[in-house]
Coordinates of C-alpha atoms and ligand atoms in Angstrom, one line a residue:
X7 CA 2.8 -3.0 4.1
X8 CA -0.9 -2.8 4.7
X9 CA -2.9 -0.5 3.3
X10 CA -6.9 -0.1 5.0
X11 CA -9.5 2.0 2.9
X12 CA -10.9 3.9 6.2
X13 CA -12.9 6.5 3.5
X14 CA -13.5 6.1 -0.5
X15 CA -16.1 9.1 -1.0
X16 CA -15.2 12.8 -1.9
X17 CA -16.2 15.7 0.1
X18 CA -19.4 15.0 1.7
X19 CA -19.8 11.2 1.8
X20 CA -22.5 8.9 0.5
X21 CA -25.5 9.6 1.3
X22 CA -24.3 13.3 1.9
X23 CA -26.2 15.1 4.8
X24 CA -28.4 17.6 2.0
X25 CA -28.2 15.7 -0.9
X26 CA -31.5 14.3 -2.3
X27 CA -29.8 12.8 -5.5
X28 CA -30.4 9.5 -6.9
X29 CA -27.6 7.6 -5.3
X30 CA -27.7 9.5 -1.7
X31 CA -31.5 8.8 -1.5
X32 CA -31.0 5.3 -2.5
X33 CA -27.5 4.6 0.0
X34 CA -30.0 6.4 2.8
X35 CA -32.7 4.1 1.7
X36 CA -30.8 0.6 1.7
X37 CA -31.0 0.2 -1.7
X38 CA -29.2 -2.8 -2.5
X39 CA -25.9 -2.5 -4.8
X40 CA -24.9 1.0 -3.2
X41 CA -22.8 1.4 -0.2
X42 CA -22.5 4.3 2.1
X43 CA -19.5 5.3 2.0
X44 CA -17.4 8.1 4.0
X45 CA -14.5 10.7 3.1
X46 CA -11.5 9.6 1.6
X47 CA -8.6 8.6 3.9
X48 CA -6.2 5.8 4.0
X49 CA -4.4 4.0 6.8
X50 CA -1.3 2.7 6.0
X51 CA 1.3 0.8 8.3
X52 CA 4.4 -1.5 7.9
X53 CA 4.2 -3.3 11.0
X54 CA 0.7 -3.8 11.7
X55 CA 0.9 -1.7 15.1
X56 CA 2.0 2.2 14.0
X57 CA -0.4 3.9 11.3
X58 CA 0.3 6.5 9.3
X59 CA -3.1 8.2 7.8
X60 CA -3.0 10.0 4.6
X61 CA -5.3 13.0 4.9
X62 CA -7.9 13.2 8.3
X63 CA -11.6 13.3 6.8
X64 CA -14.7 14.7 8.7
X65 CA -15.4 10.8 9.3
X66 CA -12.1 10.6 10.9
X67 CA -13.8 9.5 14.5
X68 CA -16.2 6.7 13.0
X69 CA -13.4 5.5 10.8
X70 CA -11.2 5.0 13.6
X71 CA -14.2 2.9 15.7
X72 CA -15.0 0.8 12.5
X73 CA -11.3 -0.3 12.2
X74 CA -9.9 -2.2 14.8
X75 CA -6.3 -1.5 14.1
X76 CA -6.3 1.8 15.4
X77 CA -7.9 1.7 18.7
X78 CA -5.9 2.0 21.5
X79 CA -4.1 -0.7 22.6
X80 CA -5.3 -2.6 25.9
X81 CA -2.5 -3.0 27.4
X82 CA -1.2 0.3 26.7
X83 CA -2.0 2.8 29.4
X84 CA -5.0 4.6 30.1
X85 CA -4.4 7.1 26.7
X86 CA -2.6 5.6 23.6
X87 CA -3.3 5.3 19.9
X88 CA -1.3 3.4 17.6
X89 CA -1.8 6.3 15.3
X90 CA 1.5 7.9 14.8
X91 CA 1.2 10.3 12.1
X92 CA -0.7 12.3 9.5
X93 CA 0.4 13.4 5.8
X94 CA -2.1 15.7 4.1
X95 CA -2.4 15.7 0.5
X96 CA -4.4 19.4 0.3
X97 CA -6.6 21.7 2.2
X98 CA -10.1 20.8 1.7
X99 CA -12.3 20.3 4.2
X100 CA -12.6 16.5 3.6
X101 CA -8.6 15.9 4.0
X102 CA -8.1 18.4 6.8
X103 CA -11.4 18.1 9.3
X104 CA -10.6 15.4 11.0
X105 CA -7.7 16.5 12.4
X106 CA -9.8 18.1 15.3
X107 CA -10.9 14.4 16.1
X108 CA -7.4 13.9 16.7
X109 CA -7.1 16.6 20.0
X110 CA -7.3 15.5 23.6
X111 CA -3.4 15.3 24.0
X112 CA -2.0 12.5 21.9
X113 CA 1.3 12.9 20.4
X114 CA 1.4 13.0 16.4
X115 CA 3.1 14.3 13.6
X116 CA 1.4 16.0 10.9
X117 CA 2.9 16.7 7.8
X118 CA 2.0 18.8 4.7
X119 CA 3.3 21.2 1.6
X120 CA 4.0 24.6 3.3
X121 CA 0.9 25.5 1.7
X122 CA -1.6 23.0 3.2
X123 CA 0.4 24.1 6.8
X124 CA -0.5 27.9 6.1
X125 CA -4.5 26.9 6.1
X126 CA -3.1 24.9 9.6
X127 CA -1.3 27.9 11.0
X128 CA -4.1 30.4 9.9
X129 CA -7.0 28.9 11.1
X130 CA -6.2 29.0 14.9
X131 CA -8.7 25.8 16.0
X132 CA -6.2 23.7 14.8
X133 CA -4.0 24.3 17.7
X134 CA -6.4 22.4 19.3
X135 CA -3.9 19.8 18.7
X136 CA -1.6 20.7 21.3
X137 CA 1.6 22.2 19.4
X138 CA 3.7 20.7 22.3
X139 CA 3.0 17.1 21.5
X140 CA 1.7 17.3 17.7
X141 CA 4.5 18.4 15.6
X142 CA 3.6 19.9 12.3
X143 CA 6.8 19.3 9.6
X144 CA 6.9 20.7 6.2
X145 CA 6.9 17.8 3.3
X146 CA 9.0 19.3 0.0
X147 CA 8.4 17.7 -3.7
X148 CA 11.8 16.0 -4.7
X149 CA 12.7 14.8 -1.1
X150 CA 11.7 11.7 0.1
X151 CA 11.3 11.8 3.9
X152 CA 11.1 8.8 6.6
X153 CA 7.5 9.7 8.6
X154 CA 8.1 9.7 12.1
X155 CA 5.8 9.2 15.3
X156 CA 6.2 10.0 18.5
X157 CA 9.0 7.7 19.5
X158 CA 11.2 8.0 16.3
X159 CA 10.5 6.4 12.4
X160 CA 7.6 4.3 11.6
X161 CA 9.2 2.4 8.7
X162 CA 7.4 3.9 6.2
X163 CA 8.9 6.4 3.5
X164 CA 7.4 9.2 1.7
X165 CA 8.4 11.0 -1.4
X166 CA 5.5 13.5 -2.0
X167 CA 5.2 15.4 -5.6
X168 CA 3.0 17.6 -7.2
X169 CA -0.3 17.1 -9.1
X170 CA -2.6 19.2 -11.1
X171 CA -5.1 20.4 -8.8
X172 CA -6.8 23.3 -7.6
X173 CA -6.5 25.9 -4.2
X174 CA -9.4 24.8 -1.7
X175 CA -13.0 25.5 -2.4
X176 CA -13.1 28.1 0.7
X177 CA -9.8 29.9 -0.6
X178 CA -11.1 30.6 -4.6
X179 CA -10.1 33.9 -5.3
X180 CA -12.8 33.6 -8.3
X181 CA -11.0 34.8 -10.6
X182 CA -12.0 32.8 -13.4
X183 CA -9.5 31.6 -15.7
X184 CA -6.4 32.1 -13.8
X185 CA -6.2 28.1 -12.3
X186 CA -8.6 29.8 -10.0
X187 CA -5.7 30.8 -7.9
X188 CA -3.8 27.3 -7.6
X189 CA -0.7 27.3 -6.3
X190 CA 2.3 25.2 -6.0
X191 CA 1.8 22.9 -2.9
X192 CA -2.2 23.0 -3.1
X193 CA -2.5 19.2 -4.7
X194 CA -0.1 16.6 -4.1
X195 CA 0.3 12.9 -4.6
X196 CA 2.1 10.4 -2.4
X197 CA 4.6 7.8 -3.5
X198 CA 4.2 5.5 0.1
X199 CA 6.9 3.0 0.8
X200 CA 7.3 0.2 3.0
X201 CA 11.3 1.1 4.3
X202 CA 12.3 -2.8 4.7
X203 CA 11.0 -4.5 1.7
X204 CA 11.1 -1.4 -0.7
X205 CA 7.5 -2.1 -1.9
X206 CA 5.4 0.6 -2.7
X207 CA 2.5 2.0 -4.0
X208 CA 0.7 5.6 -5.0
X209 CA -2.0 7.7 -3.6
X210 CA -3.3 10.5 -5.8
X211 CA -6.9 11.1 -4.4
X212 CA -7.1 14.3 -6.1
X213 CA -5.9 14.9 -9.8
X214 CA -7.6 17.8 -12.4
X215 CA -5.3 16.6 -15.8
X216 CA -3.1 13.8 -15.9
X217 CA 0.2 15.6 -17.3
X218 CA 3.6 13.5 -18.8
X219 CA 5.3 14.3 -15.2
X220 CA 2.6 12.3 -13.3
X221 CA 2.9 9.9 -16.5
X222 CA 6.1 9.3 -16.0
X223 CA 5.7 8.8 -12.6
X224 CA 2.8 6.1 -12.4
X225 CA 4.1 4.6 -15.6
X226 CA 4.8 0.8 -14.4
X227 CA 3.5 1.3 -10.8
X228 CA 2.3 -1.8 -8.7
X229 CA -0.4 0.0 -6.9
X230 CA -2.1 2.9 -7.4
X231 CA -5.4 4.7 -5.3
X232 CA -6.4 7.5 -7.8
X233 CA -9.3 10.6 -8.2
X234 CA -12.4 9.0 -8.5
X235 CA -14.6 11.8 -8.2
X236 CA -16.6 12.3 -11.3
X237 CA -17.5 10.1 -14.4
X238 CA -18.6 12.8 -16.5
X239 CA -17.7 16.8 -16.6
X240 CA -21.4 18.1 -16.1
X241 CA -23.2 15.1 -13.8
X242 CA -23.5 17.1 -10.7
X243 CA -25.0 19.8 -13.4
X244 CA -26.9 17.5 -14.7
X245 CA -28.7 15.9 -11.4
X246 CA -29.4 19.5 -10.1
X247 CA -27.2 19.1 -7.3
X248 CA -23.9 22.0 -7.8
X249 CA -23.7 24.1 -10.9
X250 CA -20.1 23.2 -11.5
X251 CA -18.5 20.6 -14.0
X252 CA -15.5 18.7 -12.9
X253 CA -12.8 21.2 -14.8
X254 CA -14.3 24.0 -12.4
X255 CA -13.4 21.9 -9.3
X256 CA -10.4 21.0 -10.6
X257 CA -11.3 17.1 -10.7
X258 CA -10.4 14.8 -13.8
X259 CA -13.1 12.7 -15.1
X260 CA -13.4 9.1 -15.5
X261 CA -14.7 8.9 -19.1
X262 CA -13.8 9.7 -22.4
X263 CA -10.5 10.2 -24.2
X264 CA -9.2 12.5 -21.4
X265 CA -10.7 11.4 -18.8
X266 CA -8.6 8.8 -15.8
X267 CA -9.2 5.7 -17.6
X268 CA -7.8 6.4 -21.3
X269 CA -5.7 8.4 -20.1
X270 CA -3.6 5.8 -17.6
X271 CA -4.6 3.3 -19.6
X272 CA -1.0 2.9 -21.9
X273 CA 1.1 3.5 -18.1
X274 CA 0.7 -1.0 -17.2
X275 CA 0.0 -0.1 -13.8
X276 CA -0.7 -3.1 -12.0
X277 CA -3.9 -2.5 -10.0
X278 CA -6.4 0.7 -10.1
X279 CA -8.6 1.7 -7.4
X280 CA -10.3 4.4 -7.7
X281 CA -10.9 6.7 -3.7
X282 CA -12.4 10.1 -3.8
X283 CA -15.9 9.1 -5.5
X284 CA -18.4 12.1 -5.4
X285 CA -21.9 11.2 -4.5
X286 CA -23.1 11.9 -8.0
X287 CA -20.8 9.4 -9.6
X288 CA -22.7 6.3 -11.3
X289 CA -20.2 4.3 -10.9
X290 CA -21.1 3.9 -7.3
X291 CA -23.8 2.0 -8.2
X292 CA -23.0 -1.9 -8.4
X293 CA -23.7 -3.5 -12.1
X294 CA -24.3 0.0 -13.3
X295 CA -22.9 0.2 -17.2
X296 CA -20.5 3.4 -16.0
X297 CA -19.6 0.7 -13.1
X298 CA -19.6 -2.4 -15.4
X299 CA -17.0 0.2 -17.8
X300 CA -14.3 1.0 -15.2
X301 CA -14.3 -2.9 -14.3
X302 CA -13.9 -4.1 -17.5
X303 CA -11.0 -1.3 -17.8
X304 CA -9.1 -2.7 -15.2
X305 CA -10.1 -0.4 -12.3
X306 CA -11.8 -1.3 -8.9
X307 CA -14.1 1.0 -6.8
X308 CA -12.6 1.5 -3.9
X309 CA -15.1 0.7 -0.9
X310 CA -14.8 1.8 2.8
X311 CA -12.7 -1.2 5.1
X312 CA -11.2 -2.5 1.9
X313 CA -7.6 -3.9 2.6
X314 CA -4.6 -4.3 0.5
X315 CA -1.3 -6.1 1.2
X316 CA 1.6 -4.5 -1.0
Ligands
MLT2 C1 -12.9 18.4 -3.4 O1 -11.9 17.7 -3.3 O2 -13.1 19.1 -4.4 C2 -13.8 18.3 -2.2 O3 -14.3 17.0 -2.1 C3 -14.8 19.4 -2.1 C4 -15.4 19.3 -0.8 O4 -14.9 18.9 0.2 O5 -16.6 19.7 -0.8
MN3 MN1 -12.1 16.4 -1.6

């Protein structure tokens, strides 16, 4: 199976279009050691010709013309895309956008919790992807599904579960102190499997608390593409760019005893990458000690066109 990083930021991207913050004024500027980067999505394919994306960023359109592998084929016929299918891990804006890059008539399937399919359903642009050819199918926790394209299964299995998380920014009911309205179906990780040689991996690009059912679910795993967003609680706070720490936006932290690294550390997983890096995050700068940390941890930083064979 082969796995292609199309996007490894968080919502926004690096630089991000308002931000004036250290690292988005030094990825605008060309500063050497950090790399723009765009919104998190992965491409993922067993055969090397039918791709499977997990979540559709903003980016979604410059993704596709930076990676070879999914332009249309030239011997194809005037419209084609070997891009067969869609699973969403949540609602945000920077897993659900670039859907609408998908329109102009391709077939597709899309698949998501029943609640990522109700944002879908009740925001009527969507069905700018014609419902006739782009099937929408309902993914449920506990029952691994074969994703299917246009012309039947892809060879690639999903089992999707539930993850600590947090309702989209744009759907807070602000009530403080009630999960801020999260509900089952709002965050979701993805075991992906290749169906003929069984191998597998994880993506979890959004995560607020690692809990003993994700535990028990990563513990041993060959692979695994996790929430990079923040490295401390209060950094966006504390470089004046959003008044929120990471609890509030229901995004675990890299550092400190209960932050991503201790706290997957004991699970002998075999490779770390971390996707889903907010523009504030330090470790996006190369030879940076929060970057030099994570190395020496075990994790990468995921990067934008970066390719992995399971
Ligand atoms: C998130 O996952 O919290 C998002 O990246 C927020 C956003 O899209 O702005
Ligand atoms: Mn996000």
């Amino acid at each position: 199976m082969l796995i292609k990083v199309l996007g490894s930021a968080a919502g926004g991207g690096l630089p991000q279009w308002n931000c004036n913050g250290r690292n988005s004024a030094d990825a605008r500027k060309g500063v050497g050691g950090i790399v723009s980067r765009t919104q998190a999505s992965v491409a993922v394919s067993a055969d090397g010709r039918q791709w499977v994306l997990l979540n559709a960023a903003p980016d979604l359109r410059q993704q596709i013309n930076a990676t070879p592998e999914l332009h249309p084929a030239p011997d194809g016929g005037p419209r084609n895309s070997p891009i067969k299918a869609v699973v969403l891990t949540n609602g945000e804006v920077d897993a659900i956008a670039g859907l609408l890059c998908l329109r102009e008539g391709q077939p597709l399937t899309v698949y998501g919790t029943a609640r990522v399919l109700d944002v879908l359903a009740s925001n009527s642009v969507f069905d700018v992807l014609d419902p006739r050819m782009v099937r929408r199918k309902a993914v449920i926790y506990g029952e691994p599904f074969a994703v299917e394209g246009p012309s039947g299964a892809v060879g690639i299995e999903i089992e999707a579960f539930p993850v600590l998380g947090k309702v989209p920014l744009y759907l807070e009911d602000g009530k403080a102190g009630v999960g801020l309205g999260t509900q089952e179906g709002d965050t979701t990780g993805l075991k992906v499997t290749d169906t003929a040689s069984g191998r597998h991996f994880f993506y979890v690009p959004g995560c607020a608390k690692v809990d003993e059912a994700l535990r028990a679910r990563l513990k041993g795993a060959p692979l695994l593409f996790f929430d990079g967003t923040l490295y401390t609680n209060d950094e966006m706070i504390a470089q004046g760019l959003v008044n929120k720490t990471g609890e509030r936006i229901g995004h675990i932290i890299m550092s400190g005893e209960k932050g991503s690294v201790a706290q997957l550390k004991p699970l002998n997983i075999a490779r770390k990458v971390f996707i889903h890096i907010n523009n504030s995050n330090p470790v996006l700068r190369e030879g940076s000690p929060e970057r030099n940390a994570v190395e020496s941890a075990g994790w990468e930083v995921g990067y934008d066109a970066m390719e992995v064979k399971v």
